[in-house]
Backbone as numpy.savetxt, mean C-alpha at the origin, in Angstrom:
# Nx Ny Nz CAx CAy CAz Cx Cy Cz
-15.82 -26.49 -8.83 -16.60 -25.26 -8.77 -15.78 -23.90 -8.83
-15.97 -23.15 -9.69 -15.10 -21.92 -9.80 -15.51 -20.84 -8.89
-14.68 -20.04 -8.52 -14.86 -18.94 -7.53 -15.14 -17.60 -8.48
-16.23 -16.97 -8.22 -16.56 -15.79 -8.93 -15.66 -14.63 -8.58
-15.40 -13.74 -9.60 -14.53 -12.54 -9.36 -15.43 -11.36 -9.04
-15.06 -10.60 -8.06 -15.87 -9.50 -7.63 -14.97 -8.24 -7.39
-14.95 -7.29 -8.22 -14.16 -6.14 -7.99 -12.97 -6.01 -8.82
-12.68 -5.00 -9.69 -11.57 -4.84 -10.46 -10.56 -3.81 -9.79
-9.36 -4.23 -9.52 -8.37 -3.29 -8.90 -7.19 -3.17 -9.75
-6.81 -1.91 -9.95 -5.58 -1.53 -10.72 -4.54 -1.24 -9.75
-3.41 -1.99 -9.71 -2.35 -1.69 -8.86 -1.27 -1.05 -9.75
-0.78 0.10 -9.23 0.37 0.84 -9.92 1.61 0.83 -8.99
2.59 -0.01 -9.24 3.67 -0.26 -8.30 4.89 -0.90 -8.90
5.96 -1.10 -8.11 7.24 -1.63 -8.61 7.08 -3.22 -8.65
8.01 -3.76 -9.40 8.09 -5.26 -9.45 9.07 -5.79 -8.47
8.79 -6.86 -7.75 9.63 -7.56 -6.87 9.87 -8.96 -7.44
11.08 -9.31 -8.02 11.25 -10.59 -8.65 11.18 -11.72 -7.69
11.32 -11.51 -6.32 11.28 -12.63 -5.45 9.88 -12.86 -5.00
8.85 -12.00 -5.40 7.47 -12.30 -5.30 6.78 -11.93 -4.03
7.55 -11.38 -2.99 7.06 -11.10 -1.72 6.36 -9.76 -1.56
6.71 -8.79 -2.44 6.18 -7.41 -2.20 5.83 -6.90 -3.58
5.52 -5.60 -3.69 5.23 -4.96 -4.92 4.08 -5.57 -5.70
4.15 -5.43 -7.03 3.07 -5.91 -7.93 2.80 -7.32 -7.64
3.78 -8.17 -7.44 3.55 -9.62 -7.32 2.75 -9.86 -6.04
3.01 -9.25 -4.99 2.25 -9.36 -3.69 0.81 -8.84 -3.84
0.78 -7.79 -4.62 -0.58 -7.10 -4.87 -1.48 -8.03 -5.65
-0.97 -8.62 -6.69 -1.79 -9.48 -7.60 -2.20 -10.73 -6.78
-1.33 -11.36 -6.03 -1.68 -12.54 -5.22 -2.69 -12.25 -4.17
-2.61 -11.06 -3.55 -3.53 -10.66 -2.54 -4.89 -10.51 -3.10
-5.01 -9.76 -4.19 -6.29 -9.41 -4.86 -6.94 -10.64 -5.30
-6.19 -11.64 -5.90 -6.74 -12.89 -6.32 -7.21 -13.66 -5.21
-6.44 -13.76 -4.16 -6.89 -14.60 -2.93 -8.17 -14.07 -2.37
-8.42 -12.73 -2.45 -9.64 -12.14 -1.81 -10.79 -11.99 -2.85
-10.57 -12.64 -4.03 -11.69 -12.71 -4.94 -11.83 -11.61 -5.95
-10.77 -10.75 -6.01 -10.88 -9.56 -6.93 -10.05 -9.91 -8.16
-10.25 -8.95 -9.13 -9.61 -9.09 -10.45 -8.51 -8.10 -10.48
-7.16 -8.49 -10.60 -6.08 -7.67 -10.55 -5.56 -7.16 -11.88
-5.36 -5.81 -12.08 -4.69 -5.32 -13.24 -3.50 -4.55 -12.75
-2.46 -4.45 -13.56 -1.18 -3.93 -12.95 -0.46 -3.04 -13.95
0.08 -1.96 -13.46 0.96 -1.05 -14.22 2.41 -1.04 -13.44
3.44 -1.36 -14.13 4.68 -1.36 -13.35 5.42 -0.06 -13.54
5.84 0.38 -12.37 6.68 1.64 -12.26 8.19 1.51 -12.24
8.58 0.45 -11.57 10.01 0.17 -11.39 10.34 -1.26 -11.51
11.47 -1.57 -12.04 11.90 -2.91 -12.04 13.03 -2.95 -10.88
12.84 -3.73 -9.81 13.79 -3.81 -8.74 14.60 -5.12 -8.86
15.62 -5.09 -8.29 16.54 -6.29 -8.10 16.61 -6.52 -6.58
15.88 -7.53 -6.09 15.72 -7.77 -4.70 15.37 -9.21 -4.45
15.74 -9.59 -3.19 15.31 -10.88 -2.60 14.89 -10.71 -1.15
14.84 -11.86 -0.46 14.51 -11.62 0.94 15.62 -10.91 1.86
16.81 -10.86 1.29 17.91 -10.33 2.00 17.94 -8.78 1.88
17.86 -8.21 0.62 18.02 -6.84 0.54 17.48 -6.30 -0.93
17.37 -5.04 -1.09 17.19 -4.56 -2.38 18.51 -4.07 -2.99
18.87 -4.67 -4.14 20.21 -4.42 -4.70 20.15 -3.30 -5.68
19.15 -3.08 -6.36 18.95 -2.06 -7.42 17.58 -1.76 -7.79
17.32 -0.66 -8.35 16.00 -0.26 -8.86 16.12 0.49 -10.12
15.34 0.17 -11.07 15.31 0.81 -12.36 13.95 1.40 -12.68
13.69 2.69 -12.62 12.29 3.21 -12.96 12.00 3.02 -14.30
10.70 2.92 -14.62 10.17 2.87 -15.99 9.86 4.29 -16.35
10.05 4.66 -17.64 9.85 6.05 -18.15 8.44 6.38 -17.82
8.20 7.59 -17.28 6.90 8.10 -16.82 5.85 8.05 -17.96
6.27 8.23 -19.16 5.17 8.12 -20.28 4.77 6.73 -20.49
5.66 5.75 -20.20 5.26 4.32 -20.32 4.33 3.92 -19.23
4.62 4.44 -17.99 3.75 4.07 -16.83 2.27 4.63 -17.09
2.27 5.91 -17.59 1.01 6.53 -17.81 0.33 5.86 -19.02
0.97 5.36 -20.03 0.38 4.62 -21.11 -0.23 3.35 -20.56
0.49 2.63 -19.74 -0.11 1.44 -19.17 -1.44 1.73 -18.50
-1.40 2.78 -17.66 -2.59 3.08 -16.91 -3.73 3.50 -17.83
-3.49 4.34 -18.80 -4.53 4.83 -19.75 -5.14 3.62 -20.57
-4.31 2.64 -20.85 -4.87 1.53 -21.68 -5.89 0.78 -20.82
-5.57 0.62 -19.52 -6.56 -0.11 -18.71 -7.76 0.76 -18.35
-7.50 1.99 -18.10 -8.58 2.94 -17.77 -9.71 3.02 -18.97
-9.18 3.02 -20.16 -10.03 3.21 -21.32 -10.77 1.91 -21.71
-10.27 0.74 -21.23 -10.91 -0.50 -21.66 -11.69 -1.21 -20.53
-11.00 -1.23 -19.39 -11.54 -1.99 -18.20 -11.44 -1.02 -16.96
-12.27 -0.10 -16.84 -12.17 0.90 -15.77 -12.19 0.25 -14.37
-11.15 0.42 -13.56 -11.05 -0.22 -12.25 -12.13 0.37 -11.32
-12.46 -0.53 -10.29 -13.43 -0.03 -9.26 -12.52 0.68 -8.13
-11.33 0.30 -8.05 -10.37 1.03 -7.16 -8.97 0.96 -7.74
-8.18 1.98 -7.48 -6.77 2.02 -7.77 -5.92 2.09 -6.62
-4.88 1.25 -6.61 -3.91 1.30 -5.51 -2.49 1.69 -5.94
-1.98 2.66 -5.32 -0.58 3.13 -5.67 0.39 2.58 -4.64
1.52 2.03 -5.16 2.62 1.66 -4.30 3.85 2.48 -4.55
4.91 1.81 -4.78 6.16 2.42 -5.18 6.09 3.05 -6.47
6.27 4.43 -6.59 6.24 5.16 -7.84 7.59 5.52 -8.34
8.56 5.76 -7.43 9.96 5.80 -7.85 10.58 7.23 -8.29
9.87 7.89 -9.07 10.32 9.21 -9.50 9.30 10.25 -9.46
9.77 11.53 -9.31 8.83 12.70 -9.34 8.05 12.70 -10.59
8.67 12.41 -11.75 8.12 12.44 -13.09 6.89 11.45 -13.07
7.03 10.29 -12.57 5.98 9.35 -12.56 4.81 9.83 -11.62
5.15 10.33 -10.54 4.13 10.95 -9.58 3.36 12.01 -10.29
4.02 12.91 -10.98 3.39 14.11 -11.59 2.54 13.61 -12.82
3.10 12.64 -13.57 2.33 12.13 -14.68 1.07 11.45 -14.31
1.13 10.59 -13.32 -0.06 9.87 -12.87 -1.06 10.79 -12.25
-0.68 11.82 -11.47 -1.61 12.74 -10.88 -2.46 13.41 -11.98
-1.65 13.85 -13.12 -2.35 14.55 -14.17 -3.33 13.60 -14.88
-2.86 12.35 -15.12 -3.70 11.38 -15.84 -4.93 11.00 -15.08
-4.84 10.80 -13.72 -6.04 10.36 -12.98 -7.12 11.43 -13.03
-6.73 12.75 -13.10 -7.77 13.80 -13.20 -8.44 13.79 -14.41
-8.03 13.07 -15.46 -8.66 13.08 -16.77 -9.81 12.10 -16.78
-9.96 11.23 -15.84 -10.88 10.20 -15.75 -11.88 10.49 -14.58
-13.12 9.91 -14.70 -13.98 10.01 -13.52 -13.31 9.54 -12.25
-13.57 10.20 -11.11 -12.93 9.81 -9.80 -13.14 8.26 -9.48
-12.07 7.74 -9.01 -12.10 6.25 -8.58 -11.45 6.20 -7.25
-11.99 5.49 -6.35 -11.36 5.32 -4.92 -9.94 5.00 -5.13
-9.11 5.70 -4.44 -7.62 5.63 -4.52 -6.96 5.21 -3.15
-6.34 4.12 -3.05 -5.60 3.68 -1.94 -4.10 3.94 -2.23
-3.46 4.79 -1.31 -2.12 5.09 -1.51 -1.25 4.62 -0.53
-0.27 3.62 -0.84 0.65 3.16 0.15 1.96 3.93 -0.24
2.29 4.96 0.49 3.41 5.77 0.14 4.80 5.19 0.31
5.25 4.41 -0.63 6.48 3.73 -0.47 7.69 4.77 -0.79
8.08 5.45 0.22 9.05 6.52 0.03 10.42 6.22 0.78
10.31 5.19 1.66 11.53 4.91 2.37 11.70 3.29 2.37
12.89 2.86 2.34 13.24 1.40 2.45 13.23 1.08 3.93
13.27 -0.23 4.21 13.24 -0.75 5.59 14.47 -0.19 6.34
15.61 0.04 5.63 16.82 0.58 6.22 16.87 2.15 6.23
15.80 2.75 5.74 15.70 4.21 5.83 16.09 4.96 4.54
16.53 4.17 3.45 16.97 4.77 2.24 15.83 5.37 1.54
15.96 6.55 0.94 14.96 7.23 0.33 14.57 6.56 -1.03
13.27 6.33 -1.32 12.89 5.66 -2.62 12.09 6.68 -3.39
11.89 7.85 -2.93 11.33 8.95 -3.72 11.95 10.28 -3.30
12.27 11.08 -4.23 12.93 12.36 -4.03 12.07 13.29 -3.29
12.58 14.36 -2.58 11.86 15.37 -1.91 10.88 16.00 -2.89
11.16 16.29 -4.16 10.31 16.79 -5.05 9.13 15.80 -5.32
9.45 14.62 -5.51 8.32 13.63 -5.71 7.41 13.50 -4.53
7.95 13.63 -3.30 7.05 13.67 -2.16 6.23 14.92 -2.14
6.70 16.04 -2.49 5.95 17.23 -2.47 4.88 17.14 -3.53
5.09 16.60 -4.70 4.07 16.46 -5.73 2.99 15.53 -5.19
3.44 14.45 -4.63 2.40 13.48 -4.06 1.47 14.22 -3.09
2.11 14.99 -2.20 1.29 15.67 -1.17 0.31 16.69 -1.82
0.82 17.44 -2.83 0.05 18.43 -3.38 -0.96 17.91 -4.40
-0.66 16.89 -5.20 -1.45 16.54 -6.24 -2.15 15.20 -6.20
-1.57 14.32 -5.35 -2.14 12.99 -5.17 -2.99 12.86 -3.89
-2.58 13.47 -2.79 -3.34 13.38 -1.57 -4.74 13.88 -1.68
-5.07 14.93 -2.38 -6.49 15.43 -2.55 -7.35 14.36 -3.29
-6.70 13.46 -4.00 -7.56 12.43 -4.73 -7.66 11.11 -3.94
-7.02 11.07 -2.75 -6.83 9.88 -2.08 -8.01 9.48 -1.18
-8.41 8.27 -1.23 -9.53 7.78 -0.35 -8.90 7.31 0.94
-7.80 6.48 0.82 -7.11 6.06 2.06 -5.61 6.06 1.85
-4.83 6.73 2.81 -3.45 6.75 2.83 -2.94 5.71 3.82
-1.90 4.88 3.65 -1.53 3.88 4.50 -0.05 3.90 4.84
0.43 4.99 5.43 1.90 5.06 5.72 2.28 4.24 6.95
3.49 3.70 6.98 4.02 3.21 8.27 4.66 4.28 9.11
5.19 4.11 10.25 5.68 5.12 11.16 6.72 5.95 10.53
7.63 5.39 9.79 8.74 6.13 9.19 8.24 6.97 8.04
7.34 6.47 7.24 6.75 7.21 6.11 5.88 8.38 6.56
5.15 8.18 7.68 4.26 9.18 8.28 5.13 10.34 8.72
6.23 10.08 9.39 7.20 11.05 9.93 7.77 11.84 8.76
8.16 11.08 7.69 8.83 11.74 6.57 7.82 12.64 5.83
6.68 12.21 5.72 5.62 13.05 5.07 5.29 14.33 5.80
5.48 14.27 7.05 5.16 15.40 7.96 6.42 16.17 8.27
7.66 15.79 7.75 8.82 16.50 8.09 9.06 16.63 9.56
8.52 15.54 10.26 8.57 15.58 11.74 9.55 14.63 12.37
9.55 14.47 13.69 10.36 13.56 14.41 9.85 12.20 14.38
10.52 11.23 14.91 10.26 9.77 14.90 8.83 9.56 15.72
7.99 8.80 15.23 6.67 8.46 15.91 6.90 7.21 16.69
6.63 7.34 17.97 6.92 6.23 18.89 5.84 5.76 19.78
4.66 6.41 19.75 3.60 6.07 20.65 2.27 6.02 19.79
1.29 5.47 20.40 -0.06 5.43 19.75 -0.56 6.88 19.72
-0.47 7.62 20.86 -0.87 9.03 20.91 -0.27 9.87 19.68
1.00 9.66 19.47 1.71 10.33 18.38 1.16 9.88 17.04
0.85 8.57 16.95 0.25 8.11 15.67 -1.15 8.75 15.42
-1.96 8.92 16.45 -3.22 9.70 16.24 -3.00 11.09 15.83
-2.02 11.82 16.34 -1.71 13.14 15.96 -1.19 13.17 14.51
-0.30 12.32 14.15 0.11 12.18 12.80 -0.95 11.95 11.77
-1.91 11.04 12.13 -3.05 10.78 11.29 -3.93 12.01 11.05
-4.17 12.73 12.04 -4.93 14.01 11.93 -4.24 14.90 11.03
-2.91 15.14 11.16 -2.18 16.09 10.43 -2.10 15.65 8.93
-1.96 14.37 8.64 -1.92 13.83 7.32 -3.30 13.95 6.66
-4.25 13.76 7.42 -5.68 13.83 6.84 -5.94 15.27 6.44
-5.41 16.24 7.08 -5.61 17.66 6.83 -4.96 18.01 5.51
-4.03 17.14 5.00 -3.36 17.40 3.72 -4.20 16.97 2.51
-5.34 16.35 2.83 -6.21 15.94 1.71 -6.80 14.59 1.70
-6.19 13.50 2.10 -6.83 12.17 2.08 -8.12 12.18 2.94
-9.04 11.48 2.40 -10.30 11.18 3.15 -9.99 10.44 4.52
-9.21 9.49 4.54 -8.79 8.69 5.60 -7.31 8.37 5.63
-6.84 8.16 6.87 -5.38 7.81 6.92 -5.35 6.59 7.90
-4.60 5.62 7.52 -4.29 4.49 8.39 -2.84 4.44 8.78
-2.40 4.73 9.94 -0.98 4.80 10.37 -0.65 3.35 10.89
0.21 2.69 10.24 0.59 1.38 10.60 1.70 1.22 11.70
1.33 0.61 12.76 2.28 0.54 13.96 3.11 -0.67 14.00
3.30 -1.43 12.95 4.10 -2.63 12.89 5.51 -2.47 13.36
6.07 -1.29 13.26 7.47 -1.11 13.64 7.66 -0.69 15.05
6.54 -0.53 15.79 6.62 -0.29 17.26 7.22 -1.47 17.94
7.96 -1.29 18.97 8.46 -2.42 19.78 7.63 -2.69 20.97
6.61 -3.62 20.75 5.60 -3.93 21.81 5.09 -5.33 21.54
4.54 -5.90 22.52 3.92 -7.29 22.44 2.58 -7.17 21.69
1.96 -6.06 21.81 0.62 -5.69 21.09 0.87 -4.63 20.15
0.65 -4.85 18.88 0.84 -3.83 17.91 -0.46 -3.16 17.51
-0.38 -1.83 17.33 -1.55 -1.02 17.11 -1.52 -0.26 15.80
-2.53 -0.32 15.01 -2.77 0.59 13.85 -3.76 1.61 14.25
-3.65 2.78 13.60 -4.58 3.84 14.00 -5.27 4.34 12.60
-6.52 4.34 12.55 -7.34 4.87 11.46 -7.94 6.16 11.84
-7.72 7.26 11.02 -8.31 8.49 11.26 -9.18 8.81 10.03
-10.45 8.96 10.27 -11.41 9.13 9.08 -12.57 9.94 9.54
-13.54 10.21 8.68 -14.66 11.12 8.97 -15.52 10.57 10.15
-15.46 9.25 10.30 -16.29 8.70 11.43 -15.58 8.81 12.79
-14.28 9.16 12.75 -13.61 9.26 14.08 -12.20 8.70 13.91
-11.64 8.38 15.13 -10.25 7.73 15.28 -10.45 6.40 15.91
-9.90 5.36 15.22 -10.05 4.01 15.61 -8.71 3.31 15.77
-8.59 2.50 16.83 -7.45 1.76 17.08 -7.65 0.27 16.83
-6.69 -0.43 16.11 -6.82 -1.81 15.79 -5.57 -2.50 16.43
-5.71 -3.37 17.35 -4.64 -3.96 18.01 -4.58 -5.47 17.78
-3.38 -5.99 17.78 -3.22 -7.50 17.60 -1.86 -7.84 18.15
-1.79 -9.09 18.61 -0.46 -9.65 19.24 0.61 -9.63 18.13
1.81 -9.20 18.55 2.98 -9.31 17.66 3.27 -10.76 17.37
3.58 -11.11 16.15 3.91 -12.43 15.77 5.41 -12.61 15.66
6.02 -13.51 16.35 7.37 -13.69 16.40 7.80 -14.43 15.09
8.36 -13.61 14.13 8.72 -14.18 12.76 9.61 -13.15 12.17
10.40 -13.62 11.16 11.20 -12.73 10.35 10.55 -12.65 9.01
9.42 -13.28 8.75 8.83 -13.43 7.43 7.78 -12.36 7.37
8.12 -11.20 7.10 7.09 -10.14 7.00 7.36 -9.26 5.73
8.12 -9.80 4.66 8.41 -9.01 3.52 7.11 -8.70 2.71
6.88 -7.43 2.48 5.73 -7.10 1.64 4.44 -6.96 2.40
4.53 -6.81 3.72 3.29 -6.59 4.55 2.49 -5.43 4.18
3.24 -4.35 3.97 2.54 -2.99 3.70 1.89 -3.17 2.31
2.51 -3.63 1.35 1.89 -3.82 0.01 0.61 -4.74 0.14
0.78 -5.86 0.88 -0.29 -6.70 1.02 -1.47 -6.14 1.65
-1.27 -5.39 2.84 -2.36 -4.77 3.56 -3.15 -3.76 2.64
-2.36 -2.81 1.94 -3.00 -1.88 1.11 -3.84 -2.62 -0.02
-3.25 -3.58 -0.62 -4.06 -4.23 -1.63 -5.24 -4.99 -1.21
-5.22 -5.52 0.06 -6.27 -6.14 0.61 -7.46 -5.15 0.89
-7.02 -3.98 1.43 -8.04 -2.88 1.64 -8.65 -2.46 0.39
-7.86 -2.32 -0.68 -8.32 -1.94 -2.02 -9.33 -2.87 -2.51
-9.04 -4.16 -2.30 -9.97 -5.25 -2.78 -11.29 -5.13 -2.06
-11.21 -4.89 -0.73 -12.46 -4.75 0.02 -13.29 -3.59 -0.49
-12.71 -2.45 -0.72 -13.35 -1.27 -1.13 -13.96 -1.55 -2.58
-13.25 -2.27 -3.46 -13.76 -2.57 -4.77 -14.93 -3.54 -4.70
-15.04 -4.22 -3.61 -16.14 -5.18 -3.41 -17.31 -4.56 -2.65
-17.30 -3.30 -2.47 -18.40 -2.51 -1.80 -18.32 -2.31 -0.36
-17.21 -2.71 0.26 -17.05 -2.58 1.72 -16.62 -1.11 1.94
-17.01 -0.57 3.18 -16.49 0.69 3.57 -15.13 0.67 4.08
-14.50 1.78 4.41 -13.14 1.87 4.88 -12.98 1.10 6.16
-13.88 1.23 7.20 -13.78 0.53 8.42 -13.75 -0.96 8.25
-14.75 -1.51 7.46 -14.76 -2.92 7.30 -13.68 -3.37 6.52
-13.24 -2.59 5.48 -12.21 -2.98 4.60 -10.83 -3.11 5.40
-10.60 -2.15 6.27 -9.34 -2.21 7.06 -9.41 -3.44 8.08
-10.56 -3.65 8.70 -10.72 -4.82 9.59 -10.37 -6.22 8.85
-11.01 -6.36 7.74 -10.76 -7.61 7.03 -9.40 -7.74 6.49
-8.83 -6.59 6.02 -7.47 -6.66 5.42 -6.49 -7.00 6.53
-6.66 -6.47 7.75 -5.75 -6.72 8.80 -5.93 -8.24 9.20
-7.09 -8.76 9.25 -7.20 -10.18 9.53 -6.58 -11.06 8.46
-6.71 -10.65 7.21 -6.02 -11.39 6.15 -4.47 -11.41 6.30
-3.88 -10.26 6.65 -2.52 -10.04 6.81 -2.01 -10.94 7.99
-2.76 -10.90 9.14 -2.33 -11.68 10.28 -2.27 -13.11 9.82
-3.27 -13.63 9.17 -3.34 -15.06 8.72 -2.18 -15.32 7.75
-1.89 -14.35 6.87 -0.72 -14.54 5.83 0.60 -14.61 6.55
0.81 -13.85 7.55 2.07 -13.88 8.32 2.20 -15.13 9.12
1.06 -15.60 9.81 1.12 -16.76 10.59 1.40 -18.07 9.75
0.94 -17.92 8.45 1.12 -19.11 7.57 2.27 -19.00 6.67
3.22 -18.02 6.89 4.39 -17.71 5.99 5.03 -19.04 5.74
5.56 -19.23 4.44 6.14 -20.54 4.07 7.49 -20.65 4.46
8.16 -19.68 4.99 9.58 -19.76 5.39 10.51 -19.77 4.35
10.23 -19.11 3.15 11.14 -19.05 2.07 12.18 -17.97 2.32
13.35 -18.19 1.78 14.35 -17.13 1.79 15.23 -17.13 3.04
16.40 -16.56 2.93 17.38 -16.60 4.09 17.24 -15.29 4.99
16.45 -14.38 4.48 16.21 -13.05 5.13 14.81 -12.87 5.56
14.29 -11.68 5.26 12.95 -11.30 5.53 11.99 -11.82 4.42
11.42 -13.08 4.77 10.79 -13.76 3.79 9.42 -13.37 3.52
8.72 -13.95 2.52 7.33 -13.48 2.10 6.19 -14.15 2.97
5.07 -13.49 2.85 3.86 -14.01 3.58 3.24 -15.11 2.72
2.30 -15.79 3.18 1.51 -16.80 2.47 0.21 -16.20 1.89
0.29 -15.64 0.74 -0.82 -14.90 0.16 -1.96 -15.72 -0.22
-1.82 -17.08 -0.08 -2.86 -17.99 -0.55 -3.94 -18.27 0.56
-3.74 -17.57 1.68 -4.75 -17.85 2.75 -6.11 -17.13 2.41
-7.13 -17.58 2.99 -8.51 -17.03 2.70 -9.13 -16.58 3.95
-9.90 -15.63 3.79 -10.80 -15.17 4.91 -12.07 -16.04 5.03
-12.50 -16.31 6.15 -13.72 -17.20 6.37 -14.98 -16.49 5.76
């Protein structure tokens, strides 16, 4: 018996040849949750579970051409942005998206590597804040990304996460989910700031090194929920449940920070 497909999601992000993050994680997540994945590649990375060795951005006009081809033929129900790589790509995409009817937009601002290396120039970040944030339905930064976007100090507490979420939402996004996975605690908390209020989502920390691509996976899972008619609150709850299951069932591949098991299903 085949499983029906519900919801079309266009992910615009970089490629991870090891399959744990980026476009590959997005597609696997969307498929596992019953959506239809379409993809435009922004960067070709050279990476595995140990590290990112190199990154080669795709020309901005090629990225936009990929997106336009999809938008004109199979308009997505939701668009998810991941690693964009260059200011030119950010600028081109922002201009292109304004040419089409508004589509819910989930933005995972991949601007820093795990080691703190910049993945998007200050100009690219400025363009994102000015031209992309006003189009954004949900912004999903981790603690380092939130601090970078606000040009502020390190975020170390749940109270500071709430303040950061409020400040980021004031820049244009309808909702902001600050991810607390990098906090050092037995119970990890994410904070959602939206029109309905401020919400905390807590779950026990899982002792594992296999968390590669967690941010990509969470954002794609939320995007799939939105494409299937769920609101932001329900979409975030279900996406967090999916990620928790995917981490717990990680296959143990790789000598470093290995991938999740994207084949898990929600009940």
